[in-house]
Amino acid sequence: MNISDVLKLSNDSNLKLIAGEKGKDRKVETIEVMEVPQPEEWANSGVLVITTFYSVQNDSEEQLRIVKELIQNRAAGLIVKIGKFIKDLSEPIIKLANDHDFPILSLPKEVAYIDILSPLNAQLHMENLKNQDSIKYLKDVQIYMNNWHESVENAVNELAKKLLCSIYIEDEKGRLLYHSNSLVLDGWRDNTLLFSYPSNVQYEEFLKNWSEKVNLKNYFSEVFEQKKHMIIPVYRNQEQLLFIHLVSNRNVVTEYFDTNTIELVKNRILTNMISEYADLQREFFLKEQEWQQFKKKNPTGQFILLYLERSLNEVIYQSTEYSFDYQSLLKKYLKDLLSKITEQKDIYIFQTEKGLFIFLNMTKEMNEPMELKNLVKEIFEQSQLRDMYVAISPIFEKLTDWNDKKFNIVKTLKVGKKIYPNEYIHSYHELGLYEFLIELSSHQPVQIYVKSVLQGLSQSDPVLTETLNMYLKENGNASRAAEKLFVTRRTITYRLQRIKDILGMDLDRAEDIFILQFCLRINHLENI
């Protein structure tokens, strides 16, 4: 509680500030009614003194001395009941209070002490109870942080539970590295994708402003969509590394955190992140050696290869001297995700310039080709990598087929992104045929043939090509094609008749349907 709070709580008592306006933020720790005019003997720092100046009512010099003693003892302020024993305070007292930003408040003579003491003491009592809880809470947090031996991800979740808030950790560019399961999305961030940037349109300005203040403040406070953010900057060798966000509907800073706890949190998180990345580097180095030994044996078995691409992964090629090992963090997430495939007994991950290859050594063959695709789709859709494009090879039994499978699966993903741009998971089983079509589309005789078949249509209204594609996609069902194109069946029938006339083909004849499907596919694939 400070002097401003005193004025608000005593609003009904007509309490007024008459001097020391700039000292309204002085903290009030105790309240004393002055009976003995020797404040040097009893006035402590933070005390708010209430008096009538009865014992010195006729001695303005003694009143001035008392105010000087209160200022020297760092009292919070002085409340004087005006009108009962003194009519007003002298100008030297007012000037002294203003010069030292020492608040003096006047209380009307008709207001009883109990009317002002009751609400103020009640507020102090509540704050003392709260402070005791906060001290205990801080000790619990500090004990937990000092004994922190978990992974960064688990520790962030546990800390969020203890603080009853959401936590996420971003790098100096705002890219997301970790977040608690209780993450609250708001006006700063609207997704949890790994390495994603904040969604706030002014995030770069905020980051620049925070980075300029890292040596001046232990934390920053911001509010985004009524969510309070306590933002703790973490840096090493004067190089900005991280921003830790603690997000809540209440003020986490004033309720639970002091300077020592803030320092402990950021130092332990930084230390454990560096340690965890070192462990991951060792783990993947040993895994690489294990892979080399595995290859030498030239084994047979049930193998599956995945190829993955993602635009946000570009950060792993932008590491600086002080940046973290983004590549190891990404591999860890992938390993944890794919460990959910119970049919696999080993995972090897390889980084390339454009994407990643993941080799799965399976314990048994997946009975249905779509079974693995659906499982991978379910795993990724619920993860921080749900924007990852994934291509899945067919099962192969010989490791000597490794290079061929790598080549084919890259093409599978390229085709999948072209044919189904809104889908992220693609399998060779579904798209392998398109590789042959792509190969055909590059042959000049095929191009000439396709052009001759579709020439009349390509020179007509583009809506006719759209209609033909939809009609064939719906297996010749004109009613469903009309629904998908948001037109009437009569309109579709009219367009189909025009198409027949232009192309000279019968849309009820299976051979003509096959030719049109082939030509339209080749025409669509020419740019792949």
Tab-separated table of C-alpha atoms in Angstrom, residues 168-178 188-189 193-198 203 207 241-243 245 273 312-320 323-324 326 329 384:
chain	number	residue	atom	x	y	z
A	168	TYR	CA	6.892	-19.778	-23.392
A	169	ILE	CA	10.475	-19.145	-24.409
A	170	GLU	CA	11.400	-17.259	-27.575
A	171	ASP	CA	14.813	-16.484	-29.049
A	172	GLU	CA	16.050	-12.937	-29.671
A	173	LYS	CA	14.072	-12.782	-32.948
A	174	GLY	CA	10.843	-13.912	-31.280
A	175	ARG	CA	10.980	-17.493	-32.636
A	176	LEU	CA	9.242	-19.994	-30.360
A	177	LEU	CA	11.495	-22.620	-28.746
A	178	TYR	CA	9.508	-24.000	-25.795
A	188	TRP	CA	1.227	-11.480	-28.940
A	189	ARG	CA	1.173	-15.051	-30.249
A	193	LEU	CA	4.506	-23.823	-34.115
A	194	LEU	CA	8.165	-24.525	-33.407
A	195	PHE	CA	10.378	-21.583	-34.520
A	196	SER	CA	7.283	-19.514	-35.429
A	197	TYR	CA	7.319	-15.734	-35.034
A	198	PRO	CA	4.854	-13.729	-32.894
A	203	TYR	CA	6.445	-7.566	-32.676
A	207	LEU	CA	11.654	-6.835	-29.542
A	241	LEU	CA	19.560	-14.686	-26.424
A	242	LEU	CA	16.055	-15.291	-25.091
A	243	PHE	CA	12.811	-13.764	-23.893
A	245	HIS	CA	7.175	-14.915	-21.209
A	273	MET	CA	19.176	-25.260	-22.274
A	312	LEU	CA	10.319	-22.301	-40.613
A	313	ASN	CA	13.277	-24.696	-40.447
A	314	GLU	CA	15.435	-22.115	-42.238
A	315	VAL	CA	16.539	-20.930	-38.795
A	316	ILE	CA	18.759	-24.005	-38.429
A	317	TYR	CA	21.013	-22.626	-41.175
A	318	GLN	CA	21.266	-19.164	-39.575
A	319	SER	CA	23.128	-19.996	-36.361
A	320	THR	CA	25.491	-17.381	-34.955
A	323	SER	CA	22.635	-18.851	-30.997
A	324	PHE	CA	21.363	-22.166	-29.767
A	326	TYR	CA	18.219	-25.233	-33.441
A	329	LEU	CA	16.163	-29.116	-30.970
A	384	GLN	CA	4.331	-28.073	-33.007
